[in-house]
XYZ file of N, CA and C in Angstrom:
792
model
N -6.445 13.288 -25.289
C -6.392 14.345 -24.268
C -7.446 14.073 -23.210
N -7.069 14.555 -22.078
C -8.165 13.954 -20.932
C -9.150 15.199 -20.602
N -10.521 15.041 -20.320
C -11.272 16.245 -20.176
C -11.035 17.166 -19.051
N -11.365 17.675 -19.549
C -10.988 18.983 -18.592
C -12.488 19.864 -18.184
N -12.765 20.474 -16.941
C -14.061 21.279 -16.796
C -13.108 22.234 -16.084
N -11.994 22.273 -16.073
C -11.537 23.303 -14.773
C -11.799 25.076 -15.582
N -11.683 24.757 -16.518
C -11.802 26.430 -16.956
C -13.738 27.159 -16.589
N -14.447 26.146 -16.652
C -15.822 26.454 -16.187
C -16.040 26.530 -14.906
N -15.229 25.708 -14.128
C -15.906 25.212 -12.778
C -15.217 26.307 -11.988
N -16.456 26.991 -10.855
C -15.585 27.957 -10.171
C -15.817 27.823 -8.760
N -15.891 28.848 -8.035
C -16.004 28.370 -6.624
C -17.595 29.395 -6.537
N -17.944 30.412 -7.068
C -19.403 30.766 -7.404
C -20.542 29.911 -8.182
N -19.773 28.958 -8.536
C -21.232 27.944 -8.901
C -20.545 26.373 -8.123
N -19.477 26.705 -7.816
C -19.357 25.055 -7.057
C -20.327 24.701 -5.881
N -20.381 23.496 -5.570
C -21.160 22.951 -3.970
C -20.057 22.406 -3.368
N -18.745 22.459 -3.333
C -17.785 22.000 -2.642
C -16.741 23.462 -2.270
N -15.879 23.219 -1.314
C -15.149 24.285 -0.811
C -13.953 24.014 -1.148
N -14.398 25.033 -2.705
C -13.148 25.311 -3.589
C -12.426 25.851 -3.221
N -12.638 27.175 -2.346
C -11.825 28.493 -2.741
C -10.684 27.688 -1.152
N -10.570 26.720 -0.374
C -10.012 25.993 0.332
C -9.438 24.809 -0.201
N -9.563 24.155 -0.967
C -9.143 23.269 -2.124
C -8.000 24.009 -2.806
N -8.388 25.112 -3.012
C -7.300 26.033 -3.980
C -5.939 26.457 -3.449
N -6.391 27.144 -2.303
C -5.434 27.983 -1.072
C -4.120 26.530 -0.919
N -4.567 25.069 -0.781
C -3.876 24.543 -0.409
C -3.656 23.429 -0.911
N -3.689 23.688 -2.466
C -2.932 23.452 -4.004
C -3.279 21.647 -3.916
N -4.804 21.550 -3.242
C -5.586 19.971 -3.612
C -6.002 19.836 -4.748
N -7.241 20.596 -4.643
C -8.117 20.776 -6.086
C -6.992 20.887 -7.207
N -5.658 21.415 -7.874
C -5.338 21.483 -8.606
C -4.679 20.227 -9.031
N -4.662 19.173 -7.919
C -4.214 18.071 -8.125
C -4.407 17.386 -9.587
N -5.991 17.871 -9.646
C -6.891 17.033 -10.707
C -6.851 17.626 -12.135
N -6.095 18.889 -12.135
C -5.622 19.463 -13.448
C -4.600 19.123 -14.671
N -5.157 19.397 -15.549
C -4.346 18.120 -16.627
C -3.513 19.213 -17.219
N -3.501 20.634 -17.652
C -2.788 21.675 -17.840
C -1.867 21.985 -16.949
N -0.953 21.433 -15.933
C 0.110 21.699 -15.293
C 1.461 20.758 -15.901
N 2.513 21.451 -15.456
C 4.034 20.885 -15.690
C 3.923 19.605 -15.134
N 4.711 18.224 -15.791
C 4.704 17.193 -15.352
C 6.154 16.850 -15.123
N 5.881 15.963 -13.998
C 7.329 15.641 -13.951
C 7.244 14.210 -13.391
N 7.692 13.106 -14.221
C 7.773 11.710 -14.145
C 6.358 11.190 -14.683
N 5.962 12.262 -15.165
C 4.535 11.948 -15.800
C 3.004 12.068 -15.103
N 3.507 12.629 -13.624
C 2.576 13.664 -12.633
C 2.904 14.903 -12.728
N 1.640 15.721 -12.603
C 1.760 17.249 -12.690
C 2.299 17.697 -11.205
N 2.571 18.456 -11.131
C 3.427 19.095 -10.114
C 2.997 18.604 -8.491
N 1.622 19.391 -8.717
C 0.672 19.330 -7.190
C 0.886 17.160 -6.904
N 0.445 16.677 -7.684
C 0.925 15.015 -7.492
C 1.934 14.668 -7.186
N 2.773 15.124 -7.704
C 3.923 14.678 -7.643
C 4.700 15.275 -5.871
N 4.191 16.329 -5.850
C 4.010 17.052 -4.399
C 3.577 16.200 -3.342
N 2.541 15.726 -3.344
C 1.274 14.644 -2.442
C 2.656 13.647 -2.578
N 2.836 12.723 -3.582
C 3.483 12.003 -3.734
C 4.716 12.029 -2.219
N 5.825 12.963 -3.029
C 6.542 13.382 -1.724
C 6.302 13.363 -0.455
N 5.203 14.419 0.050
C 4.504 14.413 1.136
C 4.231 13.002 1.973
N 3.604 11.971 1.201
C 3.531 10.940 1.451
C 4.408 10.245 2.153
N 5.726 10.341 1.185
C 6.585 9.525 1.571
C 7.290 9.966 2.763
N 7.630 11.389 2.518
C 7.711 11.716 3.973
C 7.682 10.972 5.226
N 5.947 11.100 5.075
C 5.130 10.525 6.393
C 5.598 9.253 6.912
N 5.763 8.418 5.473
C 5.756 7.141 5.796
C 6.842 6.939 6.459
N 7.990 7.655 5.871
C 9.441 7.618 6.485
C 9.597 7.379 7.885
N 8.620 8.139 8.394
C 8.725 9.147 9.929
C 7.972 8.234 10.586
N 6.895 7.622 10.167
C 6.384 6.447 11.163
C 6.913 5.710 10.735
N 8.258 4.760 9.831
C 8.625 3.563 10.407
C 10.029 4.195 10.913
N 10.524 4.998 10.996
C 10.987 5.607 12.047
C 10.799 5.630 13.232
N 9.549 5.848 13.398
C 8.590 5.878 14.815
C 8.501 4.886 15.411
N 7.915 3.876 14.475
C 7.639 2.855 14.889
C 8.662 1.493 15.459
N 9.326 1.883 14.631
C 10.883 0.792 14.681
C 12.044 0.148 16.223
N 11.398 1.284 17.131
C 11.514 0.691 18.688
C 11.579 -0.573 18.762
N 10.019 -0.641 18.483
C 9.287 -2.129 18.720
C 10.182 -3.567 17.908
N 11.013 -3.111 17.286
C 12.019 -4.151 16.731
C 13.324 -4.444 18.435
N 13.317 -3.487 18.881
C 14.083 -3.491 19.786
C 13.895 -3.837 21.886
N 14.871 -4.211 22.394
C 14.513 -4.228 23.365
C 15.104 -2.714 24.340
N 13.632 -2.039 24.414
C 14.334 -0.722 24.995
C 14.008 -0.929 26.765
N 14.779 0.407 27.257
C 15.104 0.218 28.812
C 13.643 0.664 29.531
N 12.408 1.232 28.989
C 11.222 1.192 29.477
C 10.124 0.859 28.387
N 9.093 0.628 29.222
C 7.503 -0.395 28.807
C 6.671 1.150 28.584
N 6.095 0.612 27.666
C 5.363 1.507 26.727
C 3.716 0.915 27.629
N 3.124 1.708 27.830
C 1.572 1.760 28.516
C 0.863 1.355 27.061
N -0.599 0.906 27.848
C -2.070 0.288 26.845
C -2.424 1.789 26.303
N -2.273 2.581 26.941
C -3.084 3.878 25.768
C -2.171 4.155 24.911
N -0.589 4.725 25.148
C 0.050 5.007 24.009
C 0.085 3.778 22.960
N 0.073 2.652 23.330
C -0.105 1.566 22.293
C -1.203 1.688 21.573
N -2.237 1.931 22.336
C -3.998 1.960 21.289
C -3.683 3.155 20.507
N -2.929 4.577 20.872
C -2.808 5.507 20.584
C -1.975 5.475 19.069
N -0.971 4.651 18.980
C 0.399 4.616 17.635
C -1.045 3.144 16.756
N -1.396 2.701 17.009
C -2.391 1.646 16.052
C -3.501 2.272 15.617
N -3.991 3.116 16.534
C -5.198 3.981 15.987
C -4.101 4.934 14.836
N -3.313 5.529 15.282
C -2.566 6.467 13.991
C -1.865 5.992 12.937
N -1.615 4.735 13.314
C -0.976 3.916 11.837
C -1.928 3.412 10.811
N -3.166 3.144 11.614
C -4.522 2.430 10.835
C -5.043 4.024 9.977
N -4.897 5.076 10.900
C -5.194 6.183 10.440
C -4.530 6.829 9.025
N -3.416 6.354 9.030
C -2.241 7.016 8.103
C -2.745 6.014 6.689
N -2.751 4.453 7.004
C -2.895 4.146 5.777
C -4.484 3.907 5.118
N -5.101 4.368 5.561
C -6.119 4.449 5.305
C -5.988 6.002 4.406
N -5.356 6.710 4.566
C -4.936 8.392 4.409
C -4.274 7.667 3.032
N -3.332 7.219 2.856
C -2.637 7.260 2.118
C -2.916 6.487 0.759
N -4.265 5.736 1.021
C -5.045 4.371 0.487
C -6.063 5.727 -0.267
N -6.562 6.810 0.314
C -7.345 7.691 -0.330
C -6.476 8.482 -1.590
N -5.939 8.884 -0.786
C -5.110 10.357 -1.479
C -4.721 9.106 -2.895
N -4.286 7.789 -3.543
C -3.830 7.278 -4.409
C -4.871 7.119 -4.941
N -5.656 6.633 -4.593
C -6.954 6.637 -5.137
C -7.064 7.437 -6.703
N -7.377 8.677 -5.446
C -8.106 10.062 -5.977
C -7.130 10.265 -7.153
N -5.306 10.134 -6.783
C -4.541 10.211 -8.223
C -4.735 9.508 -9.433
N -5.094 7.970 -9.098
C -5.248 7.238 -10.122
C -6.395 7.605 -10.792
N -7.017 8.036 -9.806
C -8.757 8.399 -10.883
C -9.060 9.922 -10.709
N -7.746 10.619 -11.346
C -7.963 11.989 -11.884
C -8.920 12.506 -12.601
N -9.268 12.013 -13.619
C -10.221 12.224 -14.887
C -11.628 12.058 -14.601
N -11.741 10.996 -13.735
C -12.850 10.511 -13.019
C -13.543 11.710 -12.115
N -12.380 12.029 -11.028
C -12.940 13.127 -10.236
C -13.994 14.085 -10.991
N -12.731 14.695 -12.041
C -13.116 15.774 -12.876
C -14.658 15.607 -13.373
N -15.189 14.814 -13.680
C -15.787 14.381 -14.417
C -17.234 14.380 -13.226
N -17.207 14.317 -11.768
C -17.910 13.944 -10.733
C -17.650 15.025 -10.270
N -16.900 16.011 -10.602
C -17.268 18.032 -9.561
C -18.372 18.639 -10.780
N -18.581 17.352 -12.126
C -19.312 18.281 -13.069
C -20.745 18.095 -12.374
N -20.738 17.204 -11.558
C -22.340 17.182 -10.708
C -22.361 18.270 -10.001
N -21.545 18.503 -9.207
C -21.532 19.622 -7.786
C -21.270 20.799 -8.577
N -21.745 21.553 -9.610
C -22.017 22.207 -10.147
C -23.415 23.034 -10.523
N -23.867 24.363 -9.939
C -25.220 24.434 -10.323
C -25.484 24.854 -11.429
N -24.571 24.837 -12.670
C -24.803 24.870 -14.097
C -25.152 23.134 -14.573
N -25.210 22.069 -14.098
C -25.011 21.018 -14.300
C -26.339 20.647 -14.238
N -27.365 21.011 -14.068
C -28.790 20.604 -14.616
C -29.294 21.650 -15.474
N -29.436 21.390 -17.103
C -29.770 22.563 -17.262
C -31.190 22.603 -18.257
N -31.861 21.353 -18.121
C -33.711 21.436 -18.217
C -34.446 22.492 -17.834
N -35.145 23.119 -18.222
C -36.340 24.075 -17.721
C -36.606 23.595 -16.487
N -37.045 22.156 -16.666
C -38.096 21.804 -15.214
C -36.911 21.910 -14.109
N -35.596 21.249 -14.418
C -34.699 21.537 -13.045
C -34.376 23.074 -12.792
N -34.427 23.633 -13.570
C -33.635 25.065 -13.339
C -34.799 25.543 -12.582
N -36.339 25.327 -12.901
C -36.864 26.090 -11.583
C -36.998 25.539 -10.559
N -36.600 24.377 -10.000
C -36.052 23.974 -8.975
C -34.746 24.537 -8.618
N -33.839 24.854 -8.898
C -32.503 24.750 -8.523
C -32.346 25.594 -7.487
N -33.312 26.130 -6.975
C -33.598 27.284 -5.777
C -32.935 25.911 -4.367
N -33.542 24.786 -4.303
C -33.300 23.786 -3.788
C -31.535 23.415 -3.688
N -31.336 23.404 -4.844
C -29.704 23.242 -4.738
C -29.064 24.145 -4.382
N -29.512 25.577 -4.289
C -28.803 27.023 -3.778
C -28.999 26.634 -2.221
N -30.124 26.236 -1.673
C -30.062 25.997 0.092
C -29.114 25.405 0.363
N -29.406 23.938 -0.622
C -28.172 23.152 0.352
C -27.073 23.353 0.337
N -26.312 24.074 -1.253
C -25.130 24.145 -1.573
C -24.962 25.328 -0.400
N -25.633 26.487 0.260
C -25.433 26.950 0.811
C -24.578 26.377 2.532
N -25.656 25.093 3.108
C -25.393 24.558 4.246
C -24.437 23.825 3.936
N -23.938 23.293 2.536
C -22.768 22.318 2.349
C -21.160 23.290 2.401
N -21.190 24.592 1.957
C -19.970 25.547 1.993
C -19.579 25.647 3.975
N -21.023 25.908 4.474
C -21.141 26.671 5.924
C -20.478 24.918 6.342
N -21.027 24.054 6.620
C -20.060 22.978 7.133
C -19.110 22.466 6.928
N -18.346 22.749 5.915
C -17.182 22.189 5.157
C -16.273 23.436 5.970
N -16.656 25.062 5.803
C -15.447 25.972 6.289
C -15.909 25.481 8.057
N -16.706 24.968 8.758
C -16.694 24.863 9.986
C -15.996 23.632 10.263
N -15.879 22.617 9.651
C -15.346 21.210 9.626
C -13.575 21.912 9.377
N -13.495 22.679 8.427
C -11.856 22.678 8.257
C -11.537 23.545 9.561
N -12.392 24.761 9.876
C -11.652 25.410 11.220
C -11.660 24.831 12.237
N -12.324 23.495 12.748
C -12.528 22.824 14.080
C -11.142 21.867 13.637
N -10.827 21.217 12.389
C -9.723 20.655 12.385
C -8.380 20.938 12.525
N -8.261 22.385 12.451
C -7.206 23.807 12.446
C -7.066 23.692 13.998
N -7.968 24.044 14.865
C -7.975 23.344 16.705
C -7.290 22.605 16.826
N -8.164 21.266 16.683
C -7.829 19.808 16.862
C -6.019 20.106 16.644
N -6.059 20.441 15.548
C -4.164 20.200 15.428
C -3.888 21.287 16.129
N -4.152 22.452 16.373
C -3.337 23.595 17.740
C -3.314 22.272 18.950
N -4.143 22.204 19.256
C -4.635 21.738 20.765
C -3.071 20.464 21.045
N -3.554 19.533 19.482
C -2.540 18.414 19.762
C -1.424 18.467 19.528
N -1.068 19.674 18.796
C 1.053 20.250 19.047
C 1.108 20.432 20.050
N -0.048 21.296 20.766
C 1.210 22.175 22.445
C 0.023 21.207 23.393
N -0.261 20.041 23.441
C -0.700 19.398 24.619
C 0.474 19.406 24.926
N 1.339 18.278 24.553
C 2.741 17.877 25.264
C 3.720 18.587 25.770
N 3.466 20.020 25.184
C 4.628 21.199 26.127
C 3.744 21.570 27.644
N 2.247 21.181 27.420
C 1.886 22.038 28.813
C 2.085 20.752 29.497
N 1.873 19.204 28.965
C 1.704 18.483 30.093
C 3.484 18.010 30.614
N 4.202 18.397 29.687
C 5.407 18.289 30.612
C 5.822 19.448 31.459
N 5.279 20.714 31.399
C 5.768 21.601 31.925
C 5.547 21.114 34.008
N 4.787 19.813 34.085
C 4.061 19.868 35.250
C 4.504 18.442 35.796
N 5.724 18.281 34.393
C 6.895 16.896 35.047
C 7.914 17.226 35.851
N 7.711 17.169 37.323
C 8.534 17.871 38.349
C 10.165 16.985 37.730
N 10.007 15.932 37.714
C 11.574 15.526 38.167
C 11.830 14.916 36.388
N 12.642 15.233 35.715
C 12.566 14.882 34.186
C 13.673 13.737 33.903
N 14.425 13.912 35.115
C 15.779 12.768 35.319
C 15.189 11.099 35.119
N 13.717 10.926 35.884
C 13.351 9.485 35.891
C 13.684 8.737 34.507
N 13.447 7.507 34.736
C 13.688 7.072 33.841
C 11.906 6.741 32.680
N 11.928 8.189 32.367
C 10.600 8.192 31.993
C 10.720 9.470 30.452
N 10.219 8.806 29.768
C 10.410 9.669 28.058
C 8.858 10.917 28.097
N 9.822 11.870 27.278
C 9.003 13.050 27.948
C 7.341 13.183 26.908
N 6.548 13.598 27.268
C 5.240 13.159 26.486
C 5.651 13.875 25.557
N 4.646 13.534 24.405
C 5.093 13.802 23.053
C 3.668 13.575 22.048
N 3.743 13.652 21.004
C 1.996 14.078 20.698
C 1.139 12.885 20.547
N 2.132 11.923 19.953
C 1.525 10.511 19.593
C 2.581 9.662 20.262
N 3.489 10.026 21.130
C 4.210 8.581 21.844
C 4.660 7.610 20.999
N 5.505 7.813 19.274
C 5.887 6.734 18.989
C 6.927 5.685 19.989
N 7.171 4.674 19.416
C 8.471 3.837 20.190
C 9.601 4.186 19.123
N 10.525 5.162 19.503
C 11.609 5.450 18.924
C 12.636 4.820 18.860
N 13.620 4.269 18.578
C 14.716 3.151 19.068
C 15.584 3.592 19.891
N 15.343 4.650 20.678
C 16.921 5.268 21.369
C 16.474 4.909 23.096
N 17.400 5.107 23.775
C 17.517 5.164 24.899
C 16.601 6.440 25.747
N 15.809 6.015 26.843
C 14.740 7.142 27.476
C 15.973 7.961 27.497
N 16.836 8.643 28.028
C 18.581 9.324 27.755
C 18.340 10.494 26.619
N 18.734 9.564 26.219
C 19.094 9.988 24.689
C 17.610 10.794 24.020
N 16.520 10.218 24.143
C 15.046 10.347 23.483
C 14.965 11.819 24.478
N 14.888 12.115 25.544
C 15.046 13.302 26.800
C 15.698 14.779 26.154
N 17.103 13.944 25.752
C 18.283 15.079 25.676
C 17.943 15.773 24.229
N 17.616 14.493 23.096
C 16.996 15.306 22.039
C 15.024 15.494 21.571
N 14.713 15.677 22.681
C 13.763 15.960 22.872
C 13.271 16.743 21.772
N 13.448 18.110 21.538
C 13.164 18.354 20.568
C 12.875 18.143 19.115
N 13.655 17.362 18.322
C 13.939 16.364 17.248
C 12.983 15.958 17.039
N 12.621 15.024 17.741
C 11.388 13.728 18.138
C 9.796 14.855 18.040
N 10.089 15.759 18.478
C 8.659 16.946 19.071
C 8.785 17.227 17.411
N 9.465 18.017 16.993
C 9.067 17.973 15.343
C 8.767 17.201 14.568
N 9.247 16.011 14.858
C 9.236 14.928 13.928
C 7.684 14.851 13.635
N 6.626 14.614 14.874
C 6.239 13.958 15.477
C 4.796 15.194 14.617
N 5.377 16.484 15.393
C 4.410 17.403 14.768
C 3.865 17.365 13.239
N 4.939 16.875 12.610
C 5.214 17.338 11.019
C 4.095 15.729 10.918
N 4.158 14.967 11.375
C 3.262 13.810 11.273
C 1.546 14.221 11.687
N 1.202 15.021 12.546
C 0.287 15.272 13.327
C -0.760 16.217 12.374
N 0.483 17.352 11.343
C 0.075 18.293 11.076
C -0.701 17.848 9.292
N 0.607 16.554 8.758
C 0.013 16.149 7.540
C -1.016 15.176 7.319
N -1.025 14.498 8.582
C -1.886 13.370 8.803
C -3.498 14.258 8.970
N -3.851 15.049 9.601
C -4.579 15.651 9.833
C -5.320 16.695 8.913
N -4.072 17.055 8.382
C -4.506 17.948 7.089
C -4.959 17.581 5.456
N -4.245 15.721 5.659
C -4.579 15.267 3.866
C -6.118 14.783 4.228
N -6.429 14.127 6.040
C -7.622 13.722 6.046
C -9.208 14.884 6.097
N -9.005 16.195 6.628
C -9.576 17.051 6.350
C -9.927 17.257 4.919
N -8.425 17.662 4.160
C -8.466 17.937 2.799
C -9.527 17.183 1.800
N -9.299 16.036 2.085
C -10.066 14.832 1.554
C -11.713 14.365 1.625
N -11.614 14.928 3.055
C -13.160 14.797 3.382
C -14.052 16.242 2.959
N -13.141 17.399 2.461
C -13.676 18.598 2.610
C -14.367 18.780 0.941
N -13.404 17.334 0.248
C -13.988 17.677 -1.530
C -14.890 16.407 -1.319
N -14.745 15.129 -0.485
C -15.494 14.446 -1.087
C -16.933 13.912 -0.883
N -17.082 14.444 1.036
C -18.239 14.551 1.507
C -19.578 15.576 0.772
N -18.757 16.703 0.320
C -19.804 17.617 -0.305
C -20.521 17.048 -1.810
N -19.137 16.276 -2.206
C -19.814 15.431 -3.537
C -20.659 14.964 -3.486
N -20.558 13.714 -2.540
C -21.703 12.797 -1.781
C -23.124 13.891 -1.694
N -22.669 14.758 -1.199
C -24.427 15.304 -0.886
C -24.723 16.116 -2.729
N -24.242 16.298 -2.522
C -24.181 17.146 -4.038
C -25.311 16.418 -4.757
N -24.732 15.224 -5.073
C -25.286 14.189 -5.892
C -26.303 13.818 -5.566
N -26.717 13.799 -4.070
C -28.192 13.301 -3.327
C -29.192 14.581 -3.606
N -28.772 15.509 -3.723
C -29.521 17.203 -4.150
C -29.824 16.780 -5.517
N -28.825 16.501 -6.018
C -29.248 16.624 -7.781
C -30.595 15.452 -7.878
N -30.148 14.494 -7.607
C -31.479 13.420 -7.516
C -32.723 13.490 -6.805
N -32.876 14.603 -5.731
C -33.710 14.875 -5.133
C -34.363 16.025 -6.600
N -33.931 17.101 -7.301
C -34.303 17.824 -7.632
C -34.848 16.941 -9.003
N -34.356 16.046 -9.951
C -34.914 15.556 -10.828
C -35.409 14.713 -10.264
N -35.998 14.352 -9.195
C -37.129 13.347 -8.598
C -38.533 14.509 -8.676
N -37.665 15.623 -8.323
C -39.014 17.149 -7.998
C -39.766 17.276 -9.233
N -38.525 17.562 -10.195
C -38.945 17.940 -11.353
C -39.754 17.073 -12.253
N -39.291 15.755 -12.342
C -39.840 15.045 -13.368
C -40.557 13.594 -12.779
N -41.238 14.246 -11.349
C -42.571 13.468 -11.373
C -42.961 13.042 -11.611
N -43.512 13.823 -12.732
C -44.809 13.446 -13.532
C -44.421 13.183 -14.777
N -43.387 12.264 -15.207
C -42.954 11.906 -16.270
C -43.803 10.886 -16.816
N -44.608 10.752 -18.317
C -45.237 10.120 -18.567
C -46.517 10.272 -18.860
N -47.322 11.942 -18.476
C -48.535 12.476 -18.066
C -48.480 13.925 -17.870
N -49.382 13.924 -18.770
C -50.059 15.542 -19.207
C -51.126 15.965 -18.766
N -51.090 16.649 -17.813
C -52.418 17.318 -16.736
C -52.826 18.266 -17.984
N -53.893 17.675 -17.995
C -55.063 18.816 -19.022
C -55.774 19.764 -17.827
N -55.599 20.949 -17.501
C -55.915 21.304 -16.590
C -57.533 22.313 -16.882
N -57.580 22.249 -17.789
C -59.013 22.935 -18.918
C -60.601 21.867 -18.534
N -59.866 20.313 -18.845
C -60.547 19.595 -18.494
C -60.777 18.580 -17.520
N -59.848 18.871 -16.724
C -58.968 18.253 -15.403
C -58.728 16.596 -15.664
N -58.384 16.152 -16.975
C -58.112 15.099 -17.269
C -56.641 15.032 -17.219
N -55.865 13.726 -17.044
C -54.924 13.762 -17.056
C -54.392 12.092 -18.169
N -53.904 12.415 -18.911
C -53.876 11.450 -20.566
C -52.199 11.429 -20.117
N -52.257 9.639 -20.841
C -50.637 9.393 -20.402
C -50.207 9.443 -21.899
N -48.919 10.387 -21.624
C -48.075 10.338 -22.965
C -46.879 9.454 -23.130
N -46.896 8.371 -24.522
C -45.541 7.934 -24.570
C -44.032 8.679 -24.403
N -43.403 7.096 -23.965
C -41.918 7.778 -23.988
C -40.880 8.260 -24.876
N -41.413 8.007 -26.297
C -40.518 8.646 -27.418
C -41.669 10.269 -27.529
N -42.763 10.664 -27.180
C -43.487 11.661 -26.660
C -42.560 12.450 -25.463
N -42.566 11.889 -24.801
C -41.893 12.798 -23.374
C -40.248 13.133 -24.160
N -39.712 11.895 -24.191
C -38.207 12.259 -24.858
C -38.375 13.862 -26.043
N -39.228 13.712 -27.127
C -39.451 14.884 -27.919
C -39.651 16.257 -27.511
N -40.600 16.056 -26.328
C -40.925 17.276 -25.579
C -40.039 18.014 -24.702
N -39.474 16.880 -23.414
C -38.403 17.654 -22.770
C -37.650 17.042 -22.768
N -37.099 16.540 -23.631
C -34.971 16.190 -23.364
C -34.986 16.357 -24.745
N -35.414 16.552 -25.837
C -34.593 16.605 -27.364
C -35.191 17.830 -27.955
C-alpha cells in the first residue's frame, strides 16, 4: 500500500495553497484512496485527458505549416506559436512527472507541514515558520489572481483588436490569441472565425492554468524546505556543547550524548 498523509495534512497547518489545490481537484491528484480507472485515480486520469486535449489542438494548430497557404505569417506570431509550443511541453513534461512520482510528492508536503518538526528545540522556533508560511499563502493567492488577468486580458485582446479592423474582406486572418497556422484558407479561417477563437481559448485557458497550478504547489515546497533548514540550523547550533551557565564554562558533549539527550 502506498503512504498516505492526506488524512493529517490540512490547509491550517499546510505552507502551500491547499485550499486552491483543492477547489481545482490538483492536490487530489496525489491521493491513493480514489476510484481508479486504467489504474489512475480519477483526478489523473482527468489531467491525462486534459492533456491530450491540448496536444490535439496544437497539432491542429500547428499543421498549416505542412502546407502552402495563400498568406505569410509575420516574425512575432512565429516567435509567438514557438514560445507556446516550448511552453506547452515543458507543461506537459511537469504535470507527468508529478504523476509518476505520486508517493514521492506525498511524502515532500510532509515537510510543508508545521506539525513536521516536532523537537522541543524546533517547536520554539516554529514562530519562524508561521511568518513565512504566512508570506508563502499571501504570494501564492496573489500569483494565482494575477494569472486569472493574464488569461481575462489574453481571451478578449483579439475581440477588441479586431473590433478596429476597418475592412475584414482583405486578404488578412482575423487576430486571434496565439495566431496558430491553421490549414484553411484566410476565407474560410474569417467565415469560421469563431471555431478557431475557442479552440484557441480552451488552449490559452489550460495552458495557463496547469502552469499556475504547478507552480502554486511546487514553489511553496521549495521555500518550505529552505524554512525548515533555516529553523534546525536555529535550533541546533549548538549541537555538540553544553553551556554551563553557573560557571560560564562551556564542555563539549559526545555524539551518542547529544543523540540520548535530544533525538532518543
Amino acid at each position: 500500500m502506498e503512504p498516505s498523509t492526506m488524512a493529517t495534512f490540512n490547509e491550517h497547518t499546510a505552507a502551500i495553497g491547499l485550499k486552491v489545490l483543492k477547489q481545482f481537484g490538483f492536490y487530489q491528484m496525489f491521493e491513493s484512496n480514489t476510484k481508479k480507472i486504467f489504474g489512475w485515480n480519477v483526478y489523473q486520469f482527468s489531467y491525462i485527458i486534459l492533456l491530450m486535449i491540448n496536444q490535439c489542438l496544437i497539432v491542429f494548430g500547428n499543421s498549416g505549416f505542412l502546407f502552402e497557404l495563400d498568406d505569410t505569417i509575420n516574425n512575432i506570431n512565429l516567435l509567438l506559436i514557438i514560445f507556446s509550443n516550448s511552453f506547452n511541453y515543458l507543461t506537459v513534461y511537469k504535470v507527468i512527472i508529478l504523476i509518476l512520482n505520486k508517493s514521492k510528492i506525498q511524502q515532500v508536503l510532509d515537510v510543508t507541514d508545521l506539525k513536521f518538526l516536532k523537537s522541543k528545540q524546533c517547536r520554539d522556533n516554529i514562530k519562524i515558520f508561521y511568518k513565512h508560511r504566512n508570506k508563502i499563502l499571501k504570494l501564492s493567492k496573489l500569483y494565482f489572481n494575477f494569472t486569472v488577468l493574464v488569461i481575462i486580458q489574453w481571451v478578449f485582446y483579439p475581440i477588441i483588436i479586431n473590433t478596429f479592423i476597418l475592412n475584414k474582406t482583405d486578404n488578412r486572418r482575423l487576430e486571434n490569441i496565439i495566431n496558430r497556422r491553421y490549414p484553411v484558407a484566410v476565407n474560410t479561417y474569417n467565415q469560421y472565425y469563431a471555431f478557431y477563437y475557442i479552440s484557441e481559448t480552451i488552449l490559452a485557458v489550460i495552458s495557463l492554468y496547469l502552469v499556475s497550478i504547478i507552480d502554486i504547489l511546487l514553489l511553496p515546497i521549495g521555500w518550505a524546505i529552505i524554512v525548515q533548514y533555516k529553523i534546525l540550523a536555529i535550533s541546533f547550533k549548538n549541537i555538540g556543547h553544553n553551556v554551563n551557565l553557573q560557571n560560564g564554562e562551556t564542555t563539549f558533549l559526545s555524539f551518542d550524548h547529544f543523540l540520548k539527550k535530544y533525538m532518543l
